[in-house]
Coordinates of C-alpha atoms in Angstrom, one line a residue:
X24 CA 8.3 -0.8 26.3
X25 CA 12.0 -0.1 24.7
X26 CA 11.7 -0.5 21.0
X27 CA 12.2 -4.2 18.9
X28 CA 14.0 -2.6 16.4
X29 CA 15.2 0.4 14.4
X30 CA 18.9 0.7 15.5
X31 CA 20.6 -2.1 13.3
X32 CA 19.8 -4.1 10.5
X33 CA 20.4 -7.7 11.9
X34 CA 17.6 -10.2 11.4
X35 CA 19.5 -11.8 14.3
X36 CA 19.8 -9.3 16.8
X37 CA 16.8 -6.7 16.0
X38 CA 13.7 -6.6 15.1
X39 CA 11.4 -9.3 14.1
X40 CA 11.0 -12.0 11.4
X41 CA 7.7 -13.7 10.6
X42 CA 6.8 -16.3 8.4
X43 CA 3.3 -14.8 6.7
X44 CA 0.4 -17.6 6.1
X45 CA -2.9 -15.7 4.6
X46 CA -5.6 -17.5 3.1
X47 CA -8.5 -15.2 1.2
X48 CA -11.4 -15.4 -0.9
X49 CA -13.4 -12.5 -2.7
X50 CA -16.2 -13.3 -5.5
X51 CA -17.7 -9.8 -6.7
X52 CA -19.6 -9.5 -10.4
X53 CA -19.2 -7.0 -12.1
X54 CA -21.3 -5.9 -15.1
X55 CA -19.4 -5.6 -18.5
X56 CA -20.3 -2.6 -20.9
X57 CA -20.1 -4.5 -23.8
X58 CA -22.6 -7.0 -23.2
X59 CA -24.6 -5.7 -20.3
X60 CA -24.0 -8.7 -18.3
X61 CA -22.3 -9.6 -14.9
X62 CA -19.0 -11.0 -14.9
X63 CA -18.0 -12.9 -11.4
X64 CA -14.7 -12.3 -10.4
X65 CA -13.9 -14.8 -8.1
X66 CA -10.4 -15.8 -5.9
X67 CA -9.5 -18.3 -3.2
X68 CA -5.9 -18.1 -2.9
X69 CA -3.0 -18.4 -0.2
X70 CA -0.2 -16.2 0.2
X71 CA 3.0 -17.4 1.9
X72 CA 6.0 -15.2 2.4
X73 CA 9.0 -13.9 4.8
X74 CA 8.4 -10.6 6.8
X75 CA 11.1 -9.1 8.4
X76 CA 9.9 -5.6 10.3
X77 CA 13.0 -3.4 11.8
X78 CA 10.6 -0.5 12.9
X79 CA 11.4 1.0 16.3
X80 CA 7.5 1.8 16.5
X81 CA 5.5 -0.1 14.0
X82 CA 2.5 2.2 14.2
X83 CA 4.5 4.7 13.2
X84 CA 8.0 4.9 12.8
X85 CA 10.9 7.4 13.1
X86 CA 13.8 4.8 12.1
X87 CA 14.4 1.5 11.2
X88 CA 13.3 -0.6 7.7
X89 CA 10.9 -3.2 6.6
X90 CA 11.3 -5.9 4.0
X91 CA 8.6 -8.4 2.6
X92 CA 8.6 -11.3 0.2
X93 CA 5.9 -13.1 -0.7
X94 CA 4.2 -15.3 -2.9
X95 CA 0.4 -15.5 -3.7
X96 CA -1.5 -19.0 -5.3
X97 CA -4.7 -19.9 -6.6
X98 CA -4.7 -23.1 -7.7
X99 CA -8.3 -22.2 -9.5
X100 CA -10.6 -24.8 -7.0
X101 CA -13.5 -22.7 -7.6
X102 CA -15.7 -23.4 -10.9
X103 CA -15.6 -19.9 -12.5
X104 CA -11.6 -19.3 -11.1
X105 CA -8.7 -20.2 -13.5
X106 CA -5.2 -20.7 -11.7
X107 CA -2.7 -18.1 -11.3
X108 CA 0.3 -16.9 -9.1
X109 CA 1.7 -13.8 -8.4
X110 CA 5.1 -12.8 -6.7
X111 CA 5.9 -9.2 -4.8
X112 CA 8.6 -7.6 -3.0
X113 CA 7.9 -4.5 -0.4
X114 CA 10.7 -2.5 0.9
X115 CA 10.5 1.0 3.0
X116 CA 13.1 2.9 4.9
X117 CA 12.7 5.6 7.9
X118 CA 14.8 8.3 8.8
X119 CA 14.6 10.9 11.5
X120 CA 15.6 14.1 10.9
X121 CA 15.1 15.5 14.4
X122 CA 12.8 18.2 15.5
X123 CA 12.0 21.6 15.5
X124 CA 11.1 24.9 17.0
X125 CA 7.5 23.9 15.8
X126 CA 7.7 20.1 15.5
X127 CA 8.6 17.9 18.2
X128 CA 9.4 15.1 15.5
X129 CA 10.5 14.8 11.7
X130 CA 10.8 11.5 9.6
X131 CA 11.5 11.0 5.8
X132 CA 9.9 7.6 5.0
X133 CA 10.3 5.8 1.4
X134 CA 8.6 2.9 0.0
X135 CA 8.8 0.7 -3.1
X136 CA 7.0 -2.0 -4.3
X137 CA 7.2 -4.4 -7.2
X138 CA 5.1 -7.6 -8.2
X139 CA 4.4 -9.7 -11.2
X140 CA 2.1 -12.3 -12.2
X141 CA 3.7 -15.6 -13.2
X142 CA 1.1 -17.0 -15.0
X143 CA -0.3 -14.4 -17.2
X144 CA -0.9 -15.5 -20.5
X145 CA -2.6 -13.6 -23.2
X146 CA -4.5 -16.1 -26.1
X147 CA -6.8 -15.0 -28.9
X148 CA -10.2 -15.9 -28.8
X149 CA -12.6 -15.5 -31.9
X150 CA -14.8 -13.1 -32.3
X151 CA -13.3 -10.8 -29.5
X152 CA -10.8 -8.6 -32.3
X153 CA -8.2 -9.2 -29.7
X154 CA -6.5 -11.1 -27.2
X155 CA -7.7 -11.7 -23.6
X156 CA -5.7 -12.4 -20.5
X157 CA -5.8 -15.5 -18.8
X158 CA -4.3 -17.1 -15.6
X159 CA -4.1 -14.1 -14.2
X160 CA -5.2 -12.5 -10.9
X161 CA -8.8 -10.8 -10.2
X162 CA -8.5 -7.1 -11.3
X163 CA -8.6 -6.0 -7.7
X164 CA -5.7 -7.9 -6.6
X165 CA -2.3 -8.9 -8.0
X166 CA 0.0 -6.1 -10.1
X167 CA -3.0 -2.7 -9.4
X168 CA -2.7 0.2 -7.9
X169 CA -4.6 2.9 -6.8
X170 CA -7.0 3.1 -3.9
X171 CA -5.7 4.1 0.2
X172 CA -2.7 2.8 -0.1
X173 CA -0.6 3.2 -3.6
X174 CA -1.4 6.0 -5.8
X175 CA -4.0 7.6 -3.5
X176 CA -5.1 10.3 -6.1
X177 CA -7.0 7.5 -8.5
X178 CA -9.7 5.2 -8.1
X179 CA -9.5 2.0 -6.5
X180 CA -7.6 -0.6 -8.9
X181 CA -7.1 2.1 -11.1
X182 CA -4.4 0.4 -12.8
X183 CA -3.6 -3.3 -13.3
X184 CA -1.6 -5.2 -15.3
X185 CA 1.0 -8.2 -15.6
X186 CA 3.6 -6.2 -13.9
X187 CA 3.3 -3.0 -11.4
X188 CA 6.4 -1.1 -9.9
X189 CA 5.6 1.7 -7.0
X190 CA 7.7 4.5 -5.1
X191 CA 6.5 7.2 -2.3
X192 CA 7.9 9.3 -0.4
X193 CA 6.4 11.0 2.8
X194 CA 8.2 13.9 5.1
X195 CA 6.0 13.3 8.2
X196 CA 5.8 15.9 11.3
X197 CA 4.2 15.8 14.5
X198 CA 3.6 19.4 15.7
X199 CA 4.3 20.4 18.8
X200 CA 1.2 22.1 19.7
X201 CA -2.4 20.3 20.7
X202 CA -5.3 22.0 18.8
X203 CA -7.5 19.9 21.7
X204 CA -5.2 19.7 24.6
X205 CA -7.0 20.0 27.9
X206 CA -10.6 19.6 26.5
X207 CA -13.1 17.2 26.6
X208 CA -12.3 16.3 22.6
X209 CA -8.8 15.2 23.9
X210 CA -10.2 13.5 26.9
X211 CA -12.5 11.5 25.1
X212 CA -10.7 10.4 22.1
X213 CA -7.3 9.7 23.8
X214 CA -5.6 11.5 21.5
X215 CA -1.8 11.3 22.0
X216 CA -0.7 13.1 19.0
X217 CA -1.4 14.4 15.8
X218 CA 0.8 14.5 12.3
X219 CA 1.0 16.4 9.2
X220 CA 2.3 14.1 6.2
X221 CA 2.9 15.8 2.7
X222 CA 3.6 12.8 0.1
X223 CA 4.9 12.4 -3.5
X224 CA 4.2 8.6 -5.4
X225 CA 4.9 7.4 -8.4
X226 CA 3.9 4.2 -10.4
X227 CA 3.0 2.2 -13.2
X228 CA 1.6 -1.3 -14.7
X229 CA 2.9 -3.2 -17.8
X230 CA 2.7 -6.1 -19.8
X231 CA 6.5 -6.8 -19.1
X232 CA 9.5 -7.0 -16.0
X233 CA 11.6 -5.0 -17.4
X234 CA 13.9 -1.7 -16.5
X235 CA 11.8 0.3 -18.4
X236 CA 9.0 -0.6 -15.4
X237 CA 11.1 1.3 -13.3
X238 CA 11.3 4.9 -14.7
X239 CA 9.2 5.2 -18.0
X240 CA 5.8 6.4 -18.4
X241 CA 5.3 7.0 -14.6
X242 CA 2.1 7.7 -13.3
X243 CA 2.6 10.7 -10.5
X244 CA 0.1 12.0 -7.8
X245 CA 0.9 13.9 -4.7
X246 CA -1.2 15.2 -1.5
X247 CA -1.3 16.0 1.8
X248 CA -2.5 13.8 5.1
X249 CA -3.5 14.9 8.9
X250 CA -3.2 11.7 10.7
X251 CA -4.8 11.3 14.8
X252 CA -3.1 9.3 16.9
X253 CA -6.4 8.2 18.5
X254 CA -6.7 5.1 21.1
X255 CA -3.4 3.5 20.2
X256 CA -4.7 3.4 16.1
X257 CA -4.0 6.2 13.3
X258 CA -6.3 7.6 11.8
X259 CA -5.8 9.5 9.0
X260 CA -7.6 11.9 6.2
X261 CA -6.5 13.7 3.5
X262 CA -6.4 14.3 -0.2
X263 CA -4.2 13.1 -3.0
X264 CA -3.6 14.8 -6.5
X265 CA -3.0 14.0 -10.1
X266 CA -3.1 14.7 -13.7
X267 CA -6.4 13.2 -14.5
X268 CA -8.2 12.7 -11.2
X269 CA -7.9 13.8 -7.3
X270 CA -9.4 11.7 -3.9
X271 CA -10.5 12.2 -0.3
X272 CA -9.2 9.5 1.8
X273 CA -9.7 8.0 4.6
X274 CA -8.5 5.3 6.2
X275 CA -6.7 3.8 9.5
X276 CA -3.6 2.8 9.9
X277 CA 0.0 4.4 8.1
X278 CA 0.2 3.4 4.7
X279 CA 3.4 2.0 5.1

């Protein structure tokens, strides 16, 4: 079918709008190096926001934007949980540069994302030599990055913080020739296409919402991606770069 969006931006006119309503809960322990013990990290929260997706193809676009507000609350209604709330904004833009002797299709994609926790509060406790964070959201959700998705050359949660700001860049092609075309491979995966995607990110957590989130003390990584169009669902593997660490990934779906 023709495409929902990608042509204008005009909530009104193009593309689509959605109200987002996502309840989730997570309880993993992890053992502390200090004492030797498990700590549970636990969340039931909700996260409520507005979506507005201009993509002409959402599984992967050539044109068009996508904007995302949201809002994410645990009221702390589990035992071990303590309240917190945590805000984020997700922008990313799509532009198609046409194609080529070799590549039947060329995009420039860009993505930025920003959150903060609202609650985080750090209070002294004695006998620690420092303080400790409270009201604040489970290391593996809230202001992190790294993992699949954001800052794919370091560990999962690498980062986290009261405050997280992220940028990527991607310059995706789709070649015009079919390594399997004609074979059984291609017959029995139902593969339409295939993509090469070289990308550049850069990132950083901090205790504060400031400019200075924005630009200083950026974390960098960069790497490349070959991503199957397989079944109507991307599929995509690849590796990812930086100063202190580099990952194999792989993982379905774009990562914006």
């Amino acid at each position: 079918s023709a495409p929902t969006g990608g042509e204008v931006w005009n909530p009104l006119s193009s593309g689509r709008t959605s109200i987002l309503f996502r309840p989730y809960y997570r309880d993993q322990d992890v053992v502390l190096p200090e004492t030797d013990a498990p700590y549970a990290f636990e969340t039931l929260n909700i996260q409520v926001g507005l979506e507005y997706d201009n993509r002409n193809f959402r599984a992967n676009p050539s044109k068009g934007s996508y904007q995302k507000i949201a809002v994410t609350r645990d009221w702390g209604a589990l035992g071990d949980t303590k309240s917190w709330t945590f805000g984020e904004i997700e922008l990313s833009k799509y532009f198609d540069i046409g194609e080529s002797g070799l590549f039947r299709q060329q995009v420039i994609g860009l993505n930025a994302w920003t959150g903060y926790s609202f609650t985080w509060q750090e209070v002294d406790v004695p006998g620690l030599g420092g303080p400790v964070a409270v009201n604040r959201p489970p290391y593996f959700t809230g202001a992190t990055l790294g993992g699949f998705n954001r800052m794919r050359a370091y560990p999962s949660n690498r980062f986290n913080g009261r405050a997280a700001s992220y940028f990527s860049a991607e310059y995706r092609v789709i070649p015009k020739w079919r390594p399997f075309a004609h074979s059984y491979i291609d017959e029995t995966l139902n593969l339409d296409w295939w993509q090469i995607s070289l990308f550049f990110e850069a990132g950083r957590v901090a205790d504060s919402y400031t400019p200075e989130l924005f630009y200083e003390d950026m974390h960098f990584d960069m790497g490349v991606d070959l991503r199957f169009f397989i079944r109507n669902s991307v599929v995509r593997v690849g590796a990812a770069f930086a100063d202190e660490s580099w990952q194999f990934v792989a993982m379905i779906g774009q990562p914006f």
